[in-house]
């Protein structure tokens, strides 16, 4: 594998210039390279992967060849999006995505850029809507051996430390199940031994494990494919401006260290810089004031694509109540003083025996709903109770079996989290209520009502556990409802939660080829946007796992193909 870290002073002019090395940018660069274009990939940080590397790595790609034969179609997926996104849905963009996504998957696999597989069971989030599916639409990258990257392994952005074990071992839900059953099953014991031996071997050469899963597997595979194709990668490189020639974006002014250089791009420039999540002015004006200021989105997502494009007449798409996608998050100060932000996606909130309460000590949300809707509920609570937190409550049996947030199952680090205040614990509910500042009688009544629901399996207030998505978050061995359980075994525990952002929905307006449009709706020739730089086709709604990465990679593929078509026409 050839080293492709490129010095700006040695960079030649190209056909296609891609700005941003997350999943979208790397997909665009790979597509361009496979099609025979001269491509350069620019990344302003010193690591590739972006927020994609921190994510679960799920890719929503309906009706791909990985779907069970005859079980999905373009029409069914479009029906689902119509129902899930409603009047906000841009049918032209949605149709372009649904046609492109299966082709993008096939293209990357056929050219040895990726290896995907469908999750055996992963329901769409709004599972009761017409057109929803329980399997086949959500793809993941096969586990990837980061060892093949050699010394370049350190250039791949690592996952959140809180999602690893033993200081750097990546695991997924299947691994966790084996770890939990290591002393009850011979199969799980052997799986656990293999994991630990592999991790121990990795740590002799690398600062973390090289058995990559989820978003690290996705971005690792894309990175490896770029390296194999010798695509120039300009790391730690800032884009100062875009240049225009004869009404078409024709390149960019770049700065790397003390060097500044113009790089021409005859076929165009693709923006994939991560979106506006950390843009100082836009975060303040478009995001709720009550949103956590600490985000799971990488710090590099400062709206560079927006800044570059708006100088040439681009504009943000229509703004909605949700200009970002949300999730409940908890926060803890790490040893080095940095703030760890833990998104509560699948591991705890939907399990039986966890309830979320507002400052009045009352439930306010279906705890097993989608993380985006849970986040919306938290934002609503923050308006009703300014400056006061919400909490997830559970008992000791729950904590032992499932853990909570950054607390591991088996309560492995519970004492430490109690000591630093991440978890509040008490032997009785009244004492716990005092510790978290909620009315004692209200909390007791809420827990009593929950325990009644747990015994009947019916949550008459919020319908917890009543669709396939919610049941998938629960405990399949728990009856009568996999998401409803009592809070009855002391000591009791509480964790403060708040709404956090996991990626922008607001972004630049584009057409169905990912060309950026100006304020009059005309394409800015030679300029494309994908990933979070592009206004989400989901328009602030979150209908399924991977609905950010799926469109990001599909429109990246479309953008590169459109640029290639222009280059081919110009050269003919």
Coordinates of C-alpha atoms in Angstrom, one line a residue:
X1 CA 0.0 0.0 0.0
X2 CA 1.5 3.3 -1.1
X3 CA 1.6 6.3 1.2
X4 CA -0.7 8.9 -0.2
X5 CA -0.3 11.8 2.2
X6 CA 0.3 14.5 -0.2
X7 CA 2.2 17.8 0.2
X8 CA 0.2 20.7 -1.2
X9 CA 3.3 22.1 -2.9
X10 CA 3.5 18.8 -4.9
X11 CA -0.2 18.6 -5.7
X12 CA -1.1 18.6 -9.4
X13 CA -4.3 19.9 -10.9
X14 CA -7.1 17.3 -11.1
X15 CA -10.4 16.5 -12.7
X16 CA -12.3 16.2 -9.4
X17 CA -11.6 17.8 -6.0
X18 CA -13.4 16.4 -3.0
X19 CA -13.5 18.4 0.3
X20 CA -13.9 16.3 3.4
X21 CA -12.9 12.7 4.1
X22 CA -15.9 11.2 5.9
X23 CA -18.0 8.4 4.4
X24 CA -19.5 10.8 1.8
X25 CA -16.3 12.4 0.7
X26 CA -14.4 9.1 0.5
X27 CA -17.3 7.5 -1.5
X28 CA -17.2 10.5 -3.9
X29 CA -13.4 10.3 -4.3
X30 CA -13.5 6.5 -4.8
X31 CA -16.3 6.7 -7.4
X32 CA -14.3 9.4 -9.3
X33 CA -11.1 7.3 -9.2
X34 CA -12.8 4.1 -10.3
X35 CA -14.4 6.0 -13.3
X36 CA -10.9 7.1 -14.3
X37 CA -10.8 10.7 -13.1
X38 CA -7.8 12.3 -11.5
X39 CA -9.0 12.9 -8.0
X40 CA -7.7 14.7 -4.9
X41 CA -9.3 14.4 -1.5
X42 CA -8.8 17.3 1.0
X43 CA -9.3 16.8 4.8
X44 CA -8.8 19.7 7.1
X45 CA -8.1 17.6 10.2
X46 CA -5.3 15.0 10.7
X47 CA -7.6 12.0 10.5
X48 CA -10.1 10.6 8.0
X49 CA -13.5 9.3 8.8
X50 CA -15.3 12.3 10.2
X51 CA -18.4 11.7 12.3
X52 CA -19.1 8.6 10.2
X53 CA -16.2 6.8 12.0
X54 CA -17.8 7.5 15.3
X55 CA -21.2 6.2 14.2
X56 CA -22.9 2.8 14.2
X57 CA -22.0 2.7 10.4
X58 CA -25.5 1.7 9.4
X59 CA -26.4 2.5 5.7
X60 CA -30.1 2.7 4.8
X61 CA -30.3 1.4 1.2
X62 CA -33.7 -0.1 0.4
X63 CA -34.1 -2.8 -2.3
X64 CA -30.4 -3.5 -2.7
X65 CA -29.1 -6.9 -3.8
X66 CA -28.6 -7.7 -0.1
X67 CA -32.4 -7.5 0.6
X68 CA -34.2 -10.8 0.7
X69 CA -35.4 -11.6 -2.8
X70 CA -38.8 -10.2 -3.5
X71 CA -39.1 -8.6 -0.1
X72 CA -38.6 -4.9 -0.9
X73 CA -39.0 -2.5 -3.8
X74 CA -38.6 1.1 -4.9
X75 CA -42.3 1.6 -4.6
X76 CA -42.5 0.2 -1.1
X77 CA -39.6 2.3 0.1
X78 CA -41.1 5.5 -1.5
X79 CA -44.4 4.8 0.2
X80 CA -42.7 4.5 3.5
X81 CA -40.8 7.8 3.0
X82 CA -44.0 9.5 2.0
X83 CA -45.7 8.3 5.2
X84 CA -42.6 9.0 7.4
X85 CA -41.5 12.4 6.1
X86 CA -45.0 13.6 5.0
X87 CA -45.5 16.9 3.2
X88 CA -41.9 17.8 3.6
X89 CA -40.7 15.1 1.3
X90 CA -39.1 16.2 -2.0
X91 CA -40.2 13.4 -4.2
X92 CA -37.7 14.1 -6.9
X93 CA -34.7 13.9 -4.5
X94 CA -36.2 10.9 -2.6
X95 CA -36.7 9.0 -5.9
X96 CA -33.1 9.8 -7.0
X97 CA -31.8 8.5 -3.7
X98 CA -33.9 5.3 -3.8
X99 CA -32.8 4.5 -7.4
X100 CA -29.1 5.4 -6.6
X101 CA -28.6 3.6 -3.3
X102 CA -28.8 0.0 -4.6
X103 CA -26.6 1.0 -7.5
X104 CA -24.1 2.7 -5.3
X105 CA -23.9 -0.4 -3.1
X106 CA -23.3 -2.7 -6.1
X107 CA -20.8 -0.3 -7.6
X108 CA -18.6 -0.1 -4.5
X109 CA -18.7 -3.9 -4.0
X110 CA -18.0 -4.7 -7.7
X111 CA -14.9 -2.5 -7.6
X112 CA -13.6 -3.9 -4.3
X113 CA -14.2 -0.7 -2.4
X114 CA -16.6 -2.2 0.2
X115 CA -18.1 -5.3 1.6
X116 CA -21.6 -4.9 2.9
X117 CA -24.2 -7.2 4.5
X118 CA -27.7 -6.7 5.6
X119 CA -28.5 -6.8 9.3
X120 CA -30.5 -10.0 9.9
X121 CA -33.2 -8.0 11.7
X122 CA -33.3 -4.2 11.9
X123 CA -36.7 -2.6 11.6
X124 CA -37.5 0.8 10.2
X125 CA -38.0 3.2 13.0
X126 CA -41.6 4.0 12.3
X127 CA -42.4 0.3 12.0
X128 CA -46.2 0.6 11.9
X129 CA -46.3 2.8 8.8
X130 CA -47.2 1.4 5.4
X131 CA -44.1 0.5 3.5
X132 CA -42.0 -0.2 6.6
X133 CA -39.7 -3.3 6.7
X134 CA -38.2 -5.2 9.5
X135 CA -35.1 -6.4 7.6
X136 CA -33.1 -6.0 4.4
X137 CA -32.9 -2.2 4.2
X138 CA -30.1 -1.6 6.7
X139 CA -26.6 -2.5 5.6
X140 CA -23.4 -2.6 7.6
X141 CA -19.8 -3.0 6.6
X142 CA -18.3 -6.3 7.3
X143 CA -15.8 -6.2 10.2
X144 CA -12.5 -4.8 8.9
X145 CA -8.9 -5.7 9.9
X146 CA -7.3 -2.3 10.5
X147 CA -3.9 -4.0 10.6
X148 CA -3.8 -3.9 6.8
X149 CA -3.5 -0.1 7.0
X150 CA -0.1 -0.4 8.7
X151 CA 1.2 2.9 9.9
X152 CA -1.8 4.6 8.3
X153 CA -4.0 3.0 10.9
X154 CA -3.4 6.0 13.2
X155 CA -4.9 8.3 10.5
X156 CA -8.3 6.7 10.9
X157 CA -10.4 8.5 13.4
X158 CA -11.0 6.1 16.4
X159 CA -14.5 5.4 17.8
X160 CA -15.7 7.1 21.0
X161 CA -13.7 5.6 23.9
X162 CA -17.0 5.0 25.7
X163 CA -18.0 2.6 23.0
X164 CA -15.0 0.4 23.4
X165 CA -13.8 -2.0 26.1
X166 CA -10.4 -2.2 27.9
X167 CA -9.2 1.1 26.4
X168 CA -9.7 0.4 22.7
X169 CA -11.4 -3.0 21.9
X170 CA -14.4 -2.5 19.5
X171 CA -17.5 -4.6 20.1
X172 CA -21.0 -4.7 18.6
X173 CA -24.3 -6.0 20.0
X174 CA -23.4 -9.6 19.1
X175 CA -20.1 -9.4 20.9
X176 CA -21.7 -7.9 24.0
X177 CA -24.1 -10.8 24.1
X178 CA -21.2 -13.3 24.0
X179 CA -19.3 -11.3 26.7
X180 CA -22.3 -11.4 28.9
X181 CA -22.7 -15.2 28.5
X182 CA -19.0 -16.1 28.6
X183 CA -19.4 -18.3 31.7
X184 CA -22.8 -19.7 30.7
X185 CA -22.0 -20.9 27.2
X186 CA -19.0 -22.7 25.7
X187 CA -19.6 -20.9 22.4
X188 CA -19.7 -17.5 24.1
X189 CA -16.6 -18.4 26.2
X190 CA -14.6 -19.2 23.1
X191 CA -15.8 -16.1 21.3
X192 CA -14.7 -14.0 24.3
X193 CA -11.3 -15.7 24.5
X194 CA -10.7 -15.0 20.8
X195 CA -11.7 -11.3 21.2
X196 CA -9.4 -10.9 24.2
X197 CA -6.4 -12.7 22.5
X198 CA -6.8 -10.7 19.4
X199 CA -7.0 -7.4 21.3
X200 CA -3.9 -8.3 23.4
X201 CA -2.0 -9.0 20.2
X202 CA -3.1 -5.7 18.6
X203 CA -1.9 -3.7 21.6
X204 CA 1.6 -5.0 21.1
X205 CA 1.7 -2.9 17.9
X206 CA -1.1 -0.4 18.0
X207 CA -2.6 2.0 20.6
X208 CA -6.0 0.3 20.1
X209 CA -7.6 -2.8 18.7
X210 CA -7.6 -3.3 14.9
X211 CA -10.7 -5.5 14.8
X212 CA -13.0 -2.7 13.5
X213 CA -16.7 -2.7 13.6
X214 CA -19.6 -0.3 12.8
X215 CA -18.6 3.1 11.5
X216 CA -14.9 2.4 11.9
X217 CA -15.3 -0.7 9.7
X218 CA -17.1 1.4 7.1
X219 CA -14.6 4.3 7.0
X220 CA -11.7 1.9 7.4
X221 CA -12.7 0.0 4.3
X222 CA -13.2 3.2 2.3
X223 CA -9.8 4.5 3.4
X224 CA -8.1 1.3 2.4
X225 CA -9.7 1.4 -1.0
X226 CA -8.4 5.0 -1.5
X227 CA -4.9 4.0 -0.5
X228 CA -4.9 1.0 -2.9
X229 CA -5.9 3.4 -5.7
X230 CA -3.2 5.9 -4.8
X231 CA -5.8 8.7 -4.5
X232 CA -3.9 11.8 -3.3
X233 CA -5.0 12.8 0.2
X234 CA -4.2 16.3 1.5
X235 CA -4.4 16.1 5.3
X236 CA -4.5 19.1 7.7
X237 CA -5.4 21.2 4.7
X238 CA -7.8 24.2 4.8
X239 CA -9.9 25.3 1.8
X240 CA -9.8 29.1 1.7
X241 CA -12.1 29.7 -1.3
X242 CA -13.6 28.2 -4.4
X243 CA -12.6 29.6 -7.8
X244 CA -14.9 30.2 -10.7
X245 CA -14.0 30.3 -14.4
X246 CA -16.6 31.1 -17.2
X247 CA -19.5 30.6 -14.8
X248 CA -18.3 27.2 -13.5
X249 CA -16.6 26.3 -10.2
X250 CA -13.1 25.3 -11.4
X251 CA -11.0 24.6 -8.3
X252 CA -10.1 25.8 -4.9
X253 CA -7.5 27.8 -3.0
X254 CA -5.9 25.5 -0.4
X255 CA -3.6 26.1 2.5
X256 CA -1.5 23.4 4.2
X257 CA 0.9 24.6 6.9
X258 CA 2.8 27.5 5.4
X259 CA 1.9 26.6 1.8
X260 CA -0.9 28.1 -0.2
X261 CA -1.8 26.9 -3.6
X262 CA -4.6 26.9 -6.2
X263 CA -5.7 23.5 -7.4
X264 CA -7.7 23.4 -10.5
X265 CA -10.6 20.8 -10.9
X266 CA -11.9 20.7 -14.4
X267 CA -14.8 18.4 -13.6
X268 CA -15.9 20.1 -10.4
X269 CA -15.7 20.3 -6.6
X270 CA -17.7 18.1 -4.2
X271 CA -18.5 19.5 -0.7
X272 CA -18.5 16.8 2.0
X273 CA -17.2 18.8 4.9
X274 CA -19.5 17.5 7.6
X275 CA -22.3 20.1 7.8
X276 CA -23.1 23.1 10.0
X277 CA -23.3 21.4 13.4
X278 CA -20.4 23.5 14.9
X279 CA -20.8 26.6 12.7
X280 CA -20.8 29.3 15.5
X281 CA -23.5 31.5 14.1
X282 CA -25.7 28.8 12.6
X283 CA -25.6 26.7 15.7
X284 CA -26.7 29.7 17.7
X285 CA -29.5 30.7 15.3
X286 CA -30.8 27.3 14.1
X287 CA -30.4 25.0 17.1
X288 CA -32.5 25.2 20.3
X289 CA -30.9 27.2 23.2
X290 CA -31.5 24.3 25.5
X291 CA -29.5 21.9 23.3
X292 CA -26.4 20.4 25.0
X293 CA -23.4 22.4 23.9
X294 CA -21.3 19.2 23.8
X295 CA -22.0 17.2 20.7
X296 CA -21.3 13.8 19.3
X297 CA -20.5 15.4 15.9
X298 CA -16.8 15.8 15.3
X299 CA -15.4 19.3 16.0
X300 CA -14.4 19.6 12.3
X301 CA -18.0 20.1 11.2
X302 CA -17.8 23.9 11.3
X303 CA -19.8 24.6 8.2
X304 CA -16.9 25.0 5.8
X305 CA -19.0 23.8 2.9
X306 CA -21.7 26.3 3.7
X307 CA -19.2 29.1 4.0
X308 CA -17.6 28.3 0.7
X309 CA -20.8 27.7 -1.3
X310 CA -22.8 30.7 -0.1
X311 CA -20.1 33.0 -1.5
X312 CA -21.2 31.8 -4.9
X313 CA -24.9 32.2 -4.3
X314 CA -25.9 28.9 -2.6
X315 CA -28.5 28.8 0.2
X316 CA -29.7 26.6 3.0
X317 CA -32.8 24.5 2.4
X318 CA -36.1 25.2 4.1
X319 CA -35.7 25.2 7.8
X320 CA -37.9 23.2 10.1
X321 CA -38.4 22.7 13.8
X322 CA -35.6 20.1 13.6
X323 CA -32.6 21.5 11.8
X324 CA -30.6 18.6 13.2
X325 CA -31.1 15.1 14.3
X326 CA -31.4 14.5 18.0
X327 CA -30.7 11.8 20.6
X328 CA -30.8 11.7 24.4
X329 CA -27.2 12.0 25.7
X330 CA -25.5 11.9 29.0
X331 CA -22.2 13.6 29.8
X332 CA -19.2 12.7 32.0
X333 CA -15.9 14.4 32.5
X334 CA -13.0 12.2 31.4
X335 CA -9.7 11.9 33.3
X336 CA -8.0 14.3 30.9
X337 CA -10.7 16.9 31.6
X338 CA -12.5 16.5 28.3
X339 CA -16.3 15.9 28.2
X340 CA -17.5 12.5 27.1
X341 CA -20.9 12.6 25.4
X342 CA -22.7 9.3 25.3
X343 CA -25.7 9.0 22.9
X344 CA -28.3 6.6 24.2
X345 CA -29.2 4.8 20.9
X346 CA -29.9 1.1 21.6
X347 CA -28.2 -0.3 24.7
X348 CA -30.3 0.8 27.6
X349 CA -33.4 3.1 27.3
X350 CA -35.6 0.5 25.6
X351 CA -34.8 -2.3 28.0
X352 CA -37.4 -3.4 30.6
X353 CA -37.1 -1.4 33.8
X354 CA -35.8 2.0 32.6
X355 CA -38.1 5.0 32.8
X356 CA -37.4 8.6 32.0
X357 CA -38.9 11.3 34.3
X358 CA -39.1 15.0 34.0
X359 CA -38.4 17.5 36.8
X360 CA -41.9 16.9 38.1
X361 CA -41.1 13.2 38.6
X362 CA -43.4 12.1 35.8
X363 CA -42.8 10.1 32.7
X364 CA -42.9 12.3 29.5
X365 CA -41.9 10.0 26.7
X366 CA -42.0 6.4 25.4
X367 CA -38.5 5.5 26.4
X368 CA -38.2 3.0 23.5
X369 CA -39.2 5.4 20.8
X370 CA -36.6 6.5 18.2
X371 CA -33.7 8.5 19.6
X372 CA -34.7 11.5 17.5
X373 CA -38.2 11.6 18.9
X374 CA -36.8 11.1 22.4
X375 CA -34.6 14.1 21.8
X376 CA -37.5 16.1 20.6
X377 CA -39.3 15.2 23.8
X378 CA -36.3 16.3 25.9
X379 CA -36.2 19.7 24.0
X380 CA -39.9 20.1 24.8
X381 CA -39.3 19.4 28.5
X382 CA -36.5 21.9 28.6
X383 CA -38.9 24.6 27.5
X384 CA -41.4 23.6 30.2
X385 CA -38.8 23.3 32.9
X386 CA -36.0 25.8 32.1
X387 CA -32.7 24.9 33.6
X388 CA -33.9 21.7 35.1
X389 CA -32.7 18.2 34.0
X390 CA -34.6 15.0 33.1
X391 CA -33.4 11.6 34.4
X392 CA -33.5 7.9 33.5
X393 CA -34.4 5.8 36.5
X394 CA -33.7 2.1 37.0
X395 CA -33.1 -0.4 39.8
X396 CA -30.1 -2.4 40.7
X397 CA -31.3 -5.5 38.8
X398 CA -31.5 -3.5 35.6
X399 CA -28.0 -2.0 36.2
X400 CA -26.5 -5.4 36.8
X401 CA -28.0 -6.9 33.6
X402 CA -27.9 -4.0 31.1
X403 CA -25.8 -1.2 32.5
X404 CA -26.8 2.4 32.0
X405 CA -25.1 4.9 29.7
X406 CA -21.4 4.7 30.4
X407 CA -21.9 2.2 33.2
X408 CA -21.1 -1.3 31.9
X409 CA -23.3 -4.4 32.5
X410 CA -22.3 -6.3 35.6
X411 CA -21.8 -2.8 37.2
X412 CA -18.1 -3.0 36.4
X413 CA -17.6 0.7 36.8
X414 CA -20.6 1.7 38.8
X415 CA -18.7 2.8 41.9
X416 CA -16.5 5.2 39.9
X417 CA -19.5 6.7 38.2
X418 CA -21.3 7.2 41.5
X419 CA -18.1 8.8 42.9
X420 CA -17.9 11.4 40.1
X421 CA -21.6 12.1 40.1
X422 CA -22.5 10.6 36.7
X423 CA -24.8 8.2 38.5
X424 CA -26.9 9.1 41.6
X425 CA -27.9 6.1 43.7
X426 CA -30.0 5.6 46.9
X427 CA -31.4 2.8 48.9
X428 CA -34.9 4.1 48.6
X429 CA -36.9 6.1 46.0
X430 CA -37.6 9.0 48.4
X431 CA -33.9 9.5 49.0
X432 CA -33.2 9.2 45.3
X433 CA -35.9 11.8 44.6
X434 CA -34.2 14.2 46.9
X435 CA -30.9 13.7 45.3
X436 CA -32.2 14.5 41.8
X437 CA -34.5 17.2 42.9
X438 CA -37.9 15.8 42.0
X439 CA -41.1 15.5 44.2
X440 CA -40.9 12.3 46.3
X441 CA -44.6 11.4 46.0
X442 CA -44.6 12.0 42.3
X443 CA -41.6 9.8 41.7
X444 CA -43.1 7.0 43.9
X445 CA -46.4 7.2 42.0
X446 CA -44.7 7.1 38.6
X447 CA -42.7 4.0 39.6
X448 CA -45.8 2.3 40.9
X449 CA -47.7 3.0 37.7
X450 CA -44.8 1.7 35.6
X451 CA -44.7 -1.5 37.7
X452 CA -48.4 -2.0 37.0
X453 CA -47.8 -1.6 33.3
X454 CA -44.9 -4.1 33.6
X455 CA -47.1 -6.7 35.1
X456 CA -49.8 -6.4 32.4
X457 CA -47.4 -5.8 29.5
X458 CA -49.4 -2.7 28.4
X459 CA -48.2 0.9 28.7
X460 CA -51.5 2.7 28.4
X461 CA -49.8 6.2 28.6
X462 CA -47.1 5.9 25.9
X463 CA -47.5 2.5 24.2
X464 CA -43.9 1.4 25.0
X465 CA -42.9 -1.8 23.3
X466 CA -45.9 -2.0 20.9
X467 CA -44.0 -2.0 17.5
X468 CA -41.2 -4.0 16.0
X469 CA -38.6 -1.3 16.3
X470 CA -39.2 -0.8 20.0
X471 CA -39.4 -4.6 20.7
X472 CA -36.0 -4.9 18.9
X473 CA -34.5 -2.5 21.6
X474 CA -36.0 -4.5 24.4
X475 CA -35.1 -7.8 26.0
X476 CA -36.5 -10.7 23.9
X477 CA -36.5 -13.0 27.0
X478 CA -38.6 -10.7 29.1
X479 CA -42.3 -11.2 29.2
X480 CA -45.0 -10.1 28.6
X481 CA -43.5 -7.0 27.0
X482 CA -39.8 -6.9 26.2
X483 CA -39.6 -3.2 26.9
X484 CA -41.6 -3.0 30.2
X485 CA -40.1 -4.1 33.5
X486 CA -40.5 -3.1 37.2
X487 CA -38.3 -0.7 39.1
X488 CA -38.4 -2.6 42.3
X489 CA -34.9 -3.9 43.4
X490 CA -32.9 -1.4 45.5
X491 CA -30.6 0.4 45.4
X492 CA -32.1 2.7 42.8
X493 CA -30.1 4.7 40.2
X494 CA -30.6 7.9 38.3
X495 CA -28.8 9.3 35.3
X496 CA -29.2 12.9 34.0
X497 CA -30.0 13.1 30.3
X498 CA -30.4 16.0 27.9
X499 CA -31.0 16.5 24.2
X500 CA -27.9 16.2 22.0
X501 CA -27.3 16.6 18.3
X502 CA -25.9 13.8 16.1
X503 CA -25.8 15.5 12.7
X504 CA -27.3 18.4 10.8
X505 CA -30.5 18.1 8.8
X506 CA -30.3 21.7 7.5
X507 CA -27.9 22.0 4.6
X508 CA -27.3 23.3 1.1
X509 CA -30.1 23.0 -1.5
X510 CA -29.2 20.6 -4.3
X511 CA -30.8 19.0 -7.3
X512 CA -31.2 15.2 -7.8
X513 CA -27.6 15.0 -9.1
X514 CA -26.3 16.7 -5.9
X515 CA -25.5 19.9 -7.8
X516 CA -25.7 22.9 -5.4
X517 CA -28.5 25.3 -6.4
X518 CA -28.3 29.1 -6.1
X519 CA -31.0 31.4 -4.6
X520 CA -33.0 31.3 -7.8
X521 CA -32.9 27.5 -8.0
X522 CA -30.3 27.3 -10.8
X523 CA -27.4 24.8 -10.5
X524 CA -24.0 26.3 -9.7
X525 CA -22.2 24.4 -12.3
X526 CA -19.2 22.4 -11.1
X527 CA -20.3 22.5 -7.4
X528 CA -21.8 19.5 -5.6
X529 CA -22.8 18.8 -2.0
X530 CA -23.4 15.5 -0.2
X531 CA -23.4 14.2 3.3
X532 CA -24.4 16.7 6.0
X533 CA -23.4 19.6 3.7
X534 CA -26.5 18.7 1.7
X535 CA -30.0 19.5 3.0
X536 CA -31.3 16.1 4.2
X537 CA -34.0 14.5 2.1
X538 CA -35.5 13.5 5.4
X539 CA -36.2 17.1 6.2
X540 CA -35.7 16.9 9.9
X541 CA -37.4 13.5 10.4
X542 CA -35.7 10.3 11.2
X543 CA -37.5 7.2 9.7
X544 CA -34.8 4.6 10.0
X545 CA -31.3 3.5 10.9
X546 CA -28.7 4.8 8.5
X547 CA -30.8 7.5 7.0
X548 CA -27.9 9.9 7.1
X549 CA -25.2 7.6 5.8
X550 CA -27.4 6.0 3.1
X551 CA -28.2 9.3 1.3
X552 CA -24.7 10.6 2.0
X553 CA -23.1 7.8 0.1
X554 CA -25.7 7.6 -2.6
X555 CA -25.6 11.3 -3.5
X556 CA -21.8 11.3 -3.3
X557 CA -21.9 8.5 -5.9
X558 CA -24.3 10.6 -8.0
X559 CA -22.2 13.7 -7.7
X560 CA -19.0 12.0 -8.9
X561 CA -20.9 10.3 -11.8
X562 CA -22.4 13.6 -12.9
X563 CA -18.9 15.3 -12.7
X564 CA -17.5 12.5 -14.7
X565 CA -20.2 12.8 -17.4
X566 CA -19.3 16.5 -17.7
X567 CA -15.6 15.7 -18.0
X568 CA -16.3 13.1 -20.6
X569 CA -18.4 15.4 -22.7
X570 CA -15.9 18.2 -22.4
X571 CA -13.1 15.9 -23.6
X572 CA -15.0 14.4 -26.5

